[in-house]
Amino acid sequence: MLSETLFGTDEMMTSLMQKRKAGGVVWKVVFLFSTSLAILFLLLLLVSVIDSTFGYVAVRNEMEPSQLVAGKDAVSEFSRAELETVLQEHLSSGILRRVLHDKPLQERSKTDLVSLAQQYVVKPSVVRSWGLGDSLLDQKSIEAFMAGNEGLHLTFRSWINWSFFTSDQSANPLNAGVRTAFLGSLWIIMITFVFAFPIGVGAAIYLEEYAVDNKLNRLLQLNIFNLSAVPSIIYGLLGLAVFVRSMEHITSGAFLSSVSDTTANGRTILSGGLTLALLVLPIIIINTQEALKAVPDSLRMSSYGVGATKWQTIASHVLPASIDRILTGTILALSRALGETAPLVVIGASTFISVDPSSIFSKFTTLPIQIYQWSARPQGAYRNVAGAAIITLMLLLMAMNSFAIIMRDKISKKKRMES
Amino acid sequence: MIQHVGNHPFGKKHRPHEVVIETLLFLFALFSILITVGIAFILVRESFLFFADPDVDLLGFLTGKVWQPMIGLFGFLPLLNATLTTSLIAMLLGIPLGLFVAIYLAEYASDRVRGFLKPTLEVLAGIPTIVYGYFALTFMTPLLRSIFGENRVDIYNTASAGLVIGILVLPMIATMAEDAITSVPKDLRLAAYALGGTSIETTFKVVIPAALSGLSATFLLALSRAIGETMVVALAAGAGPNLTANPFKAAETITGYIVRISGGDVSYNSVDYNSIFALGLVLFVITFTLNLVSRKISGLFHQEYD
Amino acid sequence: MKKVVLVTMLFLALASLFAGGKSEQSTPVANSFAWVEEGTIHGLPMVNPLKVTGNIITAGSSTVYPLSERMAERFKEEGYRGVITIDSIGSGAGFERFTVAGETDIANASRPIKAKEIDAAKSIGRTPLEFRVGTDALAVVVSKANTFAKNVTKEELARLFSTATTWKDVNPSWPNEPIQRFIPGTDSGTFDYFAEEIFASNPEPLLSAKNLQLSEDDNILVQGIKGSPYAVGFFGYAYYAENEASLNILSINGVEAVKANVDNNTYPLARPLFLYSDAAVMRSKPQVAAFIDFYLSYVNEEVIKVGYFPASEEAIDKGRKLWLEAMQGTY
């Protein structure tokens, strides 16, 4: 009776509860839907990359293998003698001279001769390419296209293959590779590490272990946080003005007379590495601070207790205890730098560079920049190559991250065993 | 009993290298200030050169509707407009989805699901932005064109870029929002349950309001990230400044412009070169302000519960 | 362990600083003309790329870029091992790097050098030498889906790229749809050439046109034009040739852009392609002279494949003579 006047009738109560529960269910559906959307986006991303990396390719040969040796449709079917004759007769004098200079034909392997003939005599070029999805599901339109065009060959191609890793840039997407870009990326990350790691870890040690909680240090802390959220293109502008222009004398290597005609300006690996070092520095500082915070104070206290100085404590107790997290975080920061494009475009990565970097004063191109340039090209075949380059980049990132995690586990296991 | 160490009574031994090390580390920390000062100095100096050019005036810059340096028009509104359009679309996609994923992760997900979902978000967060740019160009734009029609949607458009930026910031929003939500003390939830609230009511009426400052900080940081995003817009949004409210048209953002001009390599000392710094300064001021406000808000948040 | 890590890192750092150096070819001047071979081709000494050492830095026109890229690739295929960089940044920016900053050895250009650029070069001690390498038929293109536009007069072209808002404004028989324009950026020689030919060197009406997208990267323009039947743009012929499947080229004043019309000078938008260098640079960096020699000797074998048209032998010969004069007494 009392419940009726205060809270309404039983029916009202039940219906109200049902409404509230129903509302809960609706929202739960919304949450699940959002979560599945997030997963879906990741899958779509991966699928679109994989889609462009494998598929059918319609190729036109400048010279058909059957024109070279009657009755044989593919260069791989030629006999060794036939290959040597073909190469002698059809390679231009300049190329033949170079080929013979590198290694006489008799000493080369058959696969080598096949690829030479393929690249310089047959000279295939892409007329049209299809993605994996189309290749598997839309066979009809592919067949229609082949029927409608004379003299084309259809092959299924994986755009990511060993020669993709070992070749350098080329005007023909069939021959293009990421070797130069890959090496450029590695060189730059090395420079980034050399500069950002000591300064970053040092600054973090100061902020965590030495700094008193006064205004200056709180300002430093806030400053570092803000720097970590600055858009990466701003670092590019800073790098352009400071490293490429103002410090041109140093970054172009002109101060070392041994590297005279390499580059004439500061758009070098050194500049790129320094710029990225500035970019990852705040990240490394913040991460190292977290790692140092995680070391229990009791460890420090016991070290002071036996009379160690501050630095001795840090060097022999705090750092070893936190080195695993510090290194992991650093490697993750470096993998972030690996994927950066905008700052390096602003600094001036090269459009066409055909030789691997040989010193920190070389001009450079990197994997992300290569992806950017290939993605911007409208010919379909470049989409495929860009997709292959993206997979290469992702593999490299995965390798770095796995390395970081494995190393962290190894060191913490060692710590546990020692303690 | 007094022990003598060297010439001193038992006390602090004079250790110069300790001081050296401490000073060195302090200098390292100070270096970070140097970077900020460097950024501010360079941007301001070059912007000064930009505004000193006779063709350029501050009012025209801030209010002008056309950006065409070669004929002396320097109104930056088209660039700002495009930046805001892409960022707004990104937030419209990213904030609700990110928030819902965060709520799910924090309040409802079983440990097994969390163990699977958190790494997924980490992977998404670690994908380089250039890949998202590629995705925008090769997937999102054709998708929009097939849904809305090829004559309605240009091949370069800000909607495609905006949507993909939304996907890009989603993991960041989800992770940070989840942190904010889980930081709300358990007591509050238990109190709400004790009063008879369902879990949904608790979430929306108690937890979210309690986490509001952390969530606001997250959204501001995400907005700052979206505004500063470069590669997605460089590939997908367009190559010419265009003041338009239609997101299906091409329009160049501030960041897209900076990349295009520096990629084309301008001569040092031309008004074009200085203009990228002036725009960089605008960008820096906007994102810096957003970051500062975000930090202040989340600072408020920490005070309430510690 | 920390000490080991630190020491290793320091060592790696130092090593990286000075690694390489050796693979960069530092040229002892005595041998640097070892690449000259017996015999001449078109009057120029034959080049053996296997024996060319040292690096070559070029930058400039995005139109010339595919041609230079092809010649550089052939140079490499025939044995050149050094670094050759080609930056596609626009003729104007290329001249800037060559004449003001002195950073490049060769400037690629799709327009002749201007007087003030020559003055700038003189002030840094360089005298630009002009080498004609080919001819471009500037292609005015529309998407394959555009079925109505086949030809424009020069005057229609001017309206198409300035005051007209819809296609109907240009030609009453065309649809009443807004024009979407994709043109090279202001650093581009192509842009300069178009402004000169169609707008009497005044770029303002072109830049004030509505619906305008600019880019130094011709690939972006192709992409944009492909996207709509109402899009139009222009760029070097090679970019059209590369994308023939998705683009249609308009004839100008009834003249089509084909080899015959370029050779006999009837195509109105035929323009020369150049390399510029300097005698002192060529003499102190023999590899630059070698590359230019190679270029001038073999360009007509490659130019059609790249998508451009050969310059007349006389035009190229002028450059060859300049080369011989510049390199007199060195080999």
CSV table of N, CA and C in Angstrom, one decimal, chain A residues 226-339:
chain,number,residue,atom,x,y,z
A,226,ASN,N,54.1,19.7,-23.9
A,226,ASN,CA,53.6,20.4,-25.1
A,226,ASN,C,54.4,20.1,-26.3
A,227,LEU,N,55.7,19.9,-26.2
A,227,LEU,CA,56.5,19.6,-27.4
A,227,LEU,C,56.0,18.2,-27.9
A,228,SER,N,55.6,17.3,-27.1
A,228,SER,CA,55.3,16.0,-27.6
A,228,SER,C,54.0,16.0,-28.4
A,229,ALA,N,53.2,17.1,-28.2
A,229,ALA,CA,52.0,17.2,-29.0
A,229,ALA,C,52.0,18.2,-30.1
A,230,VAL,N,53.2,18.7,-30.4
A,230,VAL,CA,53.3,19.7,-31.5
A,230,VAL,C,53.2,18.9,-32.8
A,231,PRO,N,52.5,19.4,-33.8
A,231,PRO,CA,52.4,18.6,-35.1
A,231,PRO,C,53.8,18.4,-35.7
A,232,SER,N,54.0,17.2,-36.3
A,232,SER,CA,55.3,16.9,-36.8
A,232,SER,C,55.8,17.8,-37.9
A,233,ILE,N,54.9,18.5,-38.6
A,233,ILE,CA,55.3,19.3,-39.7
A,233,ILE,C,56.1,20.5,-39.2
A,234,ILE,N,55.7,21.0,-38.0
A,234,ILE,CA,56.4,22.1,-37.4
A,234,ILE,C,57.9,21.8,-37.2
A,235,TYR,N,58.2,20.5,-36.7
A,235,TYR,CA,59.6,20.1,-36.6
A,235,TYR,C,60.3,20.1,-37.9
A,236,GLY,N,59.5,19.8,-39.0
A,236,GLY,CA,60.1,19.9,-40.3
A,236,GLY,C,60.5,21.3,-40.6
A,237,LEU,N,59.6,22.3,-40.3
A,237,LEU,CA,59.9,23.7,-40.6
A,237,LEU,C,61.2,24.1,-39.8
A,238,LEU,N,61.2,23.7,-38.5
A,238,LEU,CA,62.4,24.0,-37.7
A,238,LEU,C,63.6,23.4,-38.3
A,239,GLY,N,63.6,22.2,-38.7
A,239,GLY,CA,64.7,21.5,-39.3
A,239,GLY,C,65.1,22.2,-40.6
A,240,LEU,N,64.2,22.6,-41.4
A,240,LEU,CA,64.5,23.3,-42.6
A,240,LEU,C,65.3,24.6,-42.3
A,241,ALA,N,64.8,25.4,-41.4
A,241,ALA,CA,65.4,26.7,-41.1
A,241,ALA,C,66.7,26.5,-40.4
A,242,VAL,N,66.8,25.6,-39.5
A,242,VAL,CA,68.0,25.5,-38.7
A,242,VAL,C,69.1,24.6,-39.3
A,243,PHE,N,68.7,23.3,-39.6
A,243,PHE,CA,69.7,22.3,-40.0
A,243,PHE,C,70.0,22.5,-41.5
A,244,VAL,N,69.0,22.7,-42.3
A,244,VAL,CA,69.3,22.8,-43.7
A,244,VAL,C,69.9,24.1,-44.1
A,245,ARG,N,69.3,25.2,-43.6
A,245,ARG,CA,69.8,26.5,-44.0
A,245,ARG,C,71.0,27.0,-43.1
A,246,SER,N,70.7,27.3,-41.8
A,246,SER,CA,71.7,27.9,-41.0
A,246,SER,C,72.9,27.1,-40.7
A,247,MET,N,72.7,25.8,-40.6
A,247,MET,CA,73.8,24.9,-40.3
A,247,MET,C,74.3,24.2,-41.5
A,248,GLU,N,74.0,24.8,-42.7
A,248,GLU,CA,74.4,24.1,-43.9
A,248,GLU,C,75.8,23.7,-44.0
A,249,HIS,N,76.7,24.5,-43.5
A,249,HIS,CA,78.1,24.2,-43.6
A,249,HIS,C,78.4,22.9,-42.9
A,250,ILE,N,77.7,22.7,-41.8
A,250,ILE,CA,78.0,21.4,-41.0
A,250,ILE,C,77.3,20.3,-41.7
A,251,THR,N,76.0,20.5,-41.9
A,251,THR,CA,75.2,19.3,-42.3
A,251,THR,C,75.4,18.9,-43.7
A,252,SER,N,76.0,19.8,-44.5
A,252,SER,CA,76.3,19.3,-45.9
A,252,SER,C,77.6,18.6,-46.0
A,253,GLY,N,78.3,18.6,-44.8
A,253,GLY,CA,79.6,18.0,-44.8
A,253,GLY,C,80.7,18.8,-45.4
A,254,ALA,N,80.4,20.1,-45.7
A,254,ALA,CA,81.5,20.9,-46.3
A,254,ALA,C,82.6,21.1,-45.4
A,255,PHE,N,82.4,21.0,-44.1
A,255,PHE,CA,83.5,21.2,-43.2
A,255,PHE,C,84.5,20.1,-43.2
A,256,LEU,N,84.1,19.0,-43.7
A,256,LEU,CA,85.0,17.9,-43.9
A,256,LEU,C,85.4,17.8,-45.3
A,257,SER,N,86.6,18.2,-45.6
A,257,SER,CA,87.0,18.4,-47.1
A,257,SER,C,86.9,17.1,-47.8
A,258,SER,N,86.8,15.9,-47.1
A,258,SER,CA,86.8,14.7,-47.8
A,258,SER,C,85.5,14.4,-48.6
A,259,VAL,N,84.5,15.1,-48.2
A,259,VAL,CA,83.2,14.9,-48.9
A,259,VAL,C,82.9,16.1,-49.7
A,260,SER,N,83.6,16.3,-50.8
A,260,SER,CA,83.5,17.6,-51.5
A,260,SER,C,82.3,17.6,-52.4
A,261,ASP,N,82.2,16.8,-53.4
A,261,ASP,CA,81.1,17.0,-54.4
A,261,ASP,C,79.9,16.1,-54.1
A,262,THR,N,79.7,15.6,-52.9
A,262,THR,CA,78.6,14.7,-52.7
A,262,THR,C,77.3,15.5,-52.8
A,263,THR,N,77.1,16.4,-51.9
A,263,THR,CA,75.9,17.2,-51.9
A,263,THR,C,76.3,18.6,-51.8
A,264,ALA,N,75.5,19.4,-52.4
A,264,ALA,CA,75.9,20.8,-52.3
A,264,ALA,C,75.1,21.6,-51.3
A,265,ASN,N,74.2,20.9,-50.5
A,265,ASN,CA,73.4,21.6,-49.6
A,265,ASN,C,73.1,20.8,-48.4
A,266,GLY,N,72.4,21.3,-47.5
A,266,GLY,CA,72.1,20.6,-46.2
A,266,GLY,C,71.0,19.6,-46.2
A,267,ARG,N,70.5,19.2,-47.4
A,267,ARG,CA,69.4,18.2,-47.3
A,267,ARG,C,70.0,16.8,-47.3
A,268,THR,N,70.6,16.5,-46.1
A,268,THR,CA,71.3,15.3,-46.0
A,268,THR,C,70.6,14.4,-44.9
A,269,ILE,N,71.2,13.2,-44.8
A,269,ILE,CA,70.7,12.3,-43.8
A,269,ILE,C,70.9,12.9,-42.4
A,270,LEU,N,72.0,13.6,-42.2
A,270,LEU,CA,72.3,14.2,-40.9
A,270,LEU,C,71.2,15.2,-40.5
A,271,SER,N,70.8,16.0,-41.5
A,271,SER,CA,69.7,17.0,-41.2
A,271,SER,C,68.4,16.2,-40.9
A,272,GLY,N,68.1,15.2,-41.7
A,272,GLY,CA,66.9,14.5,-41.5
A,272,GLY,C,66.9,13.8,-40.1
A,273,GLY,N,68.0,13.2,-39.8
A,273,GLY,CA,68.1,12.5,-38.5
A,273,GLY,C,68.0,13.5,-37.3
A,274,LEU,N,68.6,14.6,-37.4
A,274,LEU,CA,68.6,15.6,-36.3
A,274,LEU,C,67.1,16.1,-36.1
A,275,THR,N,66.5,16.4,-37.2
A,275,THR,CA,65.1,16.8,-37.1
A,275,THR,C,64.2,15.8,-36.4
A,276,LEU,N,64.3,14.5,-36.8
A,276,LEU,CA,63.5,13.5,-36.2
A,276,LEU,C,64.0,13.3,-34.7
A,277,ALA,N,65.2,13.6,-34.5
A,277,ALA,CA,65.7,13.5,-33.1
A,277,ALA,C,64.9,14.5,-32.2
A,278,LEU,N,64.8,15.7,-32.7
A,278,LEU,CA,64.0,16.7,-32.0
A,278,LEU,C,62.6,16.2,-31.7
A,279,LEU,N,62.1,15.6,-32.8
A,279,LEU,CA,60.7,15.1,-32.7
A,279,LEU,C,60.5,14.1,-31.6
A,280,VAL,N,61.4,13.1,-31.6
A,280,VAL,CA,61.1,12.0,-30.6
A,280,VAL,C,61.7,12.3,-29.2
A,281,LEU,N,62.5,13.3,-29.1
A,281,LEU,CA,63.1,13.6,-27.8
A,281,LEU,C,62.0,13.7,-26.7
A,282,PRO,N,61.0,14.5,-26.9
A,282,PRO,CA,60.0,14.6,-25.8
A,282,PRO,C,59.4,13.3,-25.4
A,283,ILE,N,59.2,12.4,-26.5
A,283,ILE,CA,58.6,11.1,-26.2
A,283,ILE,C,59.5,10.3,-25.4
A,284,ILE,N,60.8,10.3,-25.7
A,284,ILE,CA,61.7,9.5,-25.0
A,284,ILE,C,61.8,10.0,-23.5
A,285,ILE,N,61.8,11.3,-23.4
A,285,ILE,CA,61.9,11.9,-22.0
A,285,ILE,C,60.7,11.4,-21.2
A,286,ILE,N,59.5,11.6,-21.7
A,286,ILE,CA,58.4,11.2,-20.9
A,286,ILE,C,58.4,9.7,-20.6
A,287,ASN,N,58.7,8.9,-21.6
A,287,ASN,CA,58.8,7.5,-21.4
A,287,ASN,C,59.8,7.1,-20.3
A,288,THR,N,61.0,7.7,-20.4
A,288,THR,CA,62.0,7.4,-19.4
A,288,THR,C,61.6,7.8,-18.0
A,289,GLN,N,61.0,9.0,-18.0
A,289,GLN,CA,60.5,9.4,-16.6
A,289,GLN,C,59.6,8.4,-16.0
A,290,GLU,N,58.6,7.9,-16.9
A,290,GLU,CA,57.7,6.8,-16.3
A,290,GLU,C,58.5,5.6,-15.9
A,291,ALA,N,59.5,5.2,-16.6
A,291,ALA,CA,60.3,4.1,-16.3
A,291,ALA,C,61.0,4.3,-14.9
A,292,LEU,N,61.5,5.5,-14.8
A,292,LEU,CA,62.3,5.8,-13.6
A,292,LEU,C,61.3,5.9,-12.4
A,293,LYS,N,60.1,6.4,-12.6
A,293,LYS,CA,59.1,6.5,-11.5
A,293,LYS,C,58.8,5.1,-11.0
A,294,ALA,N,58.8,4.1,-11.9
A,294,ALA,CA,58.4,2.8,-11.5
A,294,ALA,C,59.4,2.1,-10.6
A,295,VAL,N,60.6,2.6,-10.6
A,295,VAL,CA,61.6,2.0,-9.7
A,295,VAL,C,61.2,2.3,-8.3
A,296,PRO,N,61.1,1.3,-7.4
A,296,PRO,CA,60.7,1.6,-6.0
A,296,PRO,C,61.7,2.4,-5.3
A,297,ASP,N,61.2,3.3,-4.5
A,297,ASP,CA,62.1,4.2,-3.7
A,297,ASP,C,63.0,3.4,-2.8
A,298,SER,N,62.5,2.2,-2.3
A,298,SER,CA,63.3,1.5,-1.4
A,298,SER,C,64.7,1.1,-1.9
A,299,LEU,N,64.7,0.9,-3.3
A,299,LEU,CA,65.9,0.6,-3.9
A,299,LEU,C,67.0,1.7,-3.8
A,300,ARG,N,66.4,2.9,-4.0
A,300,ARG,CA,67.3,4.1,-3.9
A,300,ARG,C,67.8,4.2,-2.4
A,301,MET,N,66.8,4.1,-1.5
A,301,MET,CA,67.1,4.3,-0.1
A,301,MET,C,68.2,3.3,0.4
A,302,SER,N,68.0,2.1,0.0
A,302,SER,CA,69.0,1.1,0.4
A,302,SER,C,70.4,1.4,-0.1
A,303,SER,N,70.4,2.0,-1.3
A,303,SER,CA,71.7,2.4,-1.9
A,303,SER,C,72.3,3.5,-1.1
A,304,TYR,N,71.5,4.5,-0.8
A,304,TYR,CA,72.1,5.6,0.0
A,304,TYR,C,72.5,5.1,1.4
A,305,GLY,N,71.7,4.1,1.8
A,305,GLY,CA,72.0,3.5,3.2
A,305,GLY,C,73.4,3.0,3.3
A,306,VAL,N,73.9,2.5,2.2
A,306,VAL,CA,75.3,2.0,2.3
A,306,VAL,C,76.3,3.0,1.8
A,307,GLY,N,75.9,4.2,1.7
A,307,GLY,CA,76.8,5.3,1.5
A,307,GLY,C,77.1,5.7,0.0
A,308,ALA,N,76.2,5.3,-0.9
A,308,ALA,CA,76.5,5.6,-2.3
A,308,ALA,C,76.0,7.1,-2.5
A,309,THR,N,76.7,7.7,-3.4
A,309,THR,CA,76.3,9.1,-3.8
A,309,THR,C,75.1,9.0,-4.8
A,310,LYS,N,74.5,10.1,-5.1
A,310,LYS,CA,73.3,10.1,-5.9
A,310,LYS,C,73.6,9.5,-7.3
A,311,TRP,N,74.7,9.9,-7.9
A,311,TRP,CA,75.0,9.4,-9.2
A,311,TRP,C,75.3,7.9,-9.2
A,312,GLN,N,76.0,7.5,-8.2
A,312,GLN,CA,76.3,6.1,-8.0
A,312,GLN,C,75.0,5.3,-7.9
A,313,THR,N,74.1,5.8,-7.1
A,313,THR,CA,72.8,5.2,-7.0
A,313,THR,C,72.1,5.0,-8.3
A,314,ILE,N,72.1,6.1,-9.0
A,314,ILE,CA,71.4,6.1,-10.3
A,314,ILE,C,72.0,5.1,-11.3
A,315,ALA,N,73.4,5.3,-11.3
A,315,ALA,CA,74.1,4.5,-12.4
A,315,ALA,C,74.0,3.0,-12.0
A,316,SER,N,74.2,2.6,-10.8
A,316,SER,CA,74.3,1.2,-10.5
A,316,SER,C,73.0,0.6,-10.0
A,317,HIS,N,72.0,1.3,-9.7
A,317,HIS,CA,70.8,0.7,-9.2
A,317,HIS,C,69.5,1.1,-10.0
A,318,VAL,N,69.3,2.4,-10.1
A,318,VAL,CA,68.1,2.9,-10.7
A,318,VAL,C,68.0,2.5,-12.2
A,319,LEU,N,69.1,2.9,-12.9
A,319,LEU,CA,69.1,2.7,-14.3
A,319,LEU,C,69.0,1.2,-14.7
A,320,PRO,N,69.8,0.3,-14.1
A,320,PRO,CA,69.7,-1.1,-14.5
A,320,PRO,C,68.3,-1.6,-14.2
A,321,ALA,N,67.7,-1.1,-13.2
A,321,ALA,CA,66.3,-1.6,-12.8
A,321,ALA,C,65.3,-1.1,-13.9
A,322,SER,N,65.6,0.0,-14.5
A,322,SER,CA,64.6,0.5,-15.4
A,322,SER,C,65.0,0.5,-16.9
A,323,ILE,N,66.2,-0.1,-17.1
A,323,ILE,CA,66.7,0.0,-18.5
A,323,ILE,C,65.8,-0.7,-19.5
A,324,ASP,N,65.1,-1.8,-19.1
A,324,ASP,CA,64.3,-2.5,-20.0
A,324,ASP,C,63.1,-1.6,-20.5
A,325,ARG,N,62.5,-1.0,-19.6
A,325,ARG,CA,61.4,-0.1,-20.0
A,325,ARG,C,61.9,1.1,-20.8
A,326,ILE,N,63.1,1.6,-20.5
A,326,ILE,CA,63.6,2.7,-21.2
A,326,ILE,C,63.9,2.3,-22.6
A,327,LEU,N,64.6,1.2,-22.8
A,327,LEU,CA,64.9,0.8,-24.2
A,327,LEU,C,63.7,0.5,-25.0
A,328,THR,N,62.7,-0.2,-24.4
A,328,THR,CA,61.5,-0.5,-25.1
A,328,THR,C,60.8,0.7,-25.6
A,329,GLY,N,60.7,1.7,-24.7
A,329,GLY,CA,60.0,3.0,-25.0
A,329,GLY,C,60.8,3.7,-26.1
A,330,THR,N,62.1,3.6,-26.0
A,330,THR,CA,63.0,4.3,-27.0
A,330,THR,C,62.7,3.7,-28.4
A,331,ILE,N,62.7,2.3,-28.4
A,331,ILE,CA,62.5,1.7,-29.7
A,331,ILE,C,61.1,2.0,-30.3
A,332,LEU,N,60.1,2.1,-29.4
A,332,LEU,CA,58.8,2.4,-29.9
A,332,LEU,C,58.8,3.8,-30.4
A,333,ALA,N,59.5,4.7,-29.8
A,333,ALA,CA,59.6,6.1,-30.3
A,333,ALA,C,60.3,6.1,-31.6
A,334,LEU,N,61.4,5.3,-31.8
A,334,LEU,CA,62.1,5.3,-33.0
A,334,LEU,C,61.2,4.7,-34.1
A,335,SER,N,60.3,3.8,-33.8
A,335,SER,CA,59.4,3.2,-34.8
A,335,SER,C,58.4,4.3,-35.2
A,336,ARG,N,58.1,5.1,-34.3
A,336,ARG,CA,57.2,6.3,-34.7
A,336,ARG,C,58.0,7.2,-35.7
A,337,ALA,N,59.2,7.4,-35.4
A,337,ALA,CA,60.0,8.3,-36.3
A,337,ALA,C,60.2,7.6,-37.7
A,338,LEU,N,60.3,6.3,-37.7
A,338,LEU,CA,60.4,5.6,-38.9
A,338,LEU,C,59.3,5.9,-39.9
A,339,GLY,N,58.1,6.0,-39.3
A,339,GLY,CA,56.9,6.2,-40.1
A,339,GLY,C,56.6,7.7,-40.5
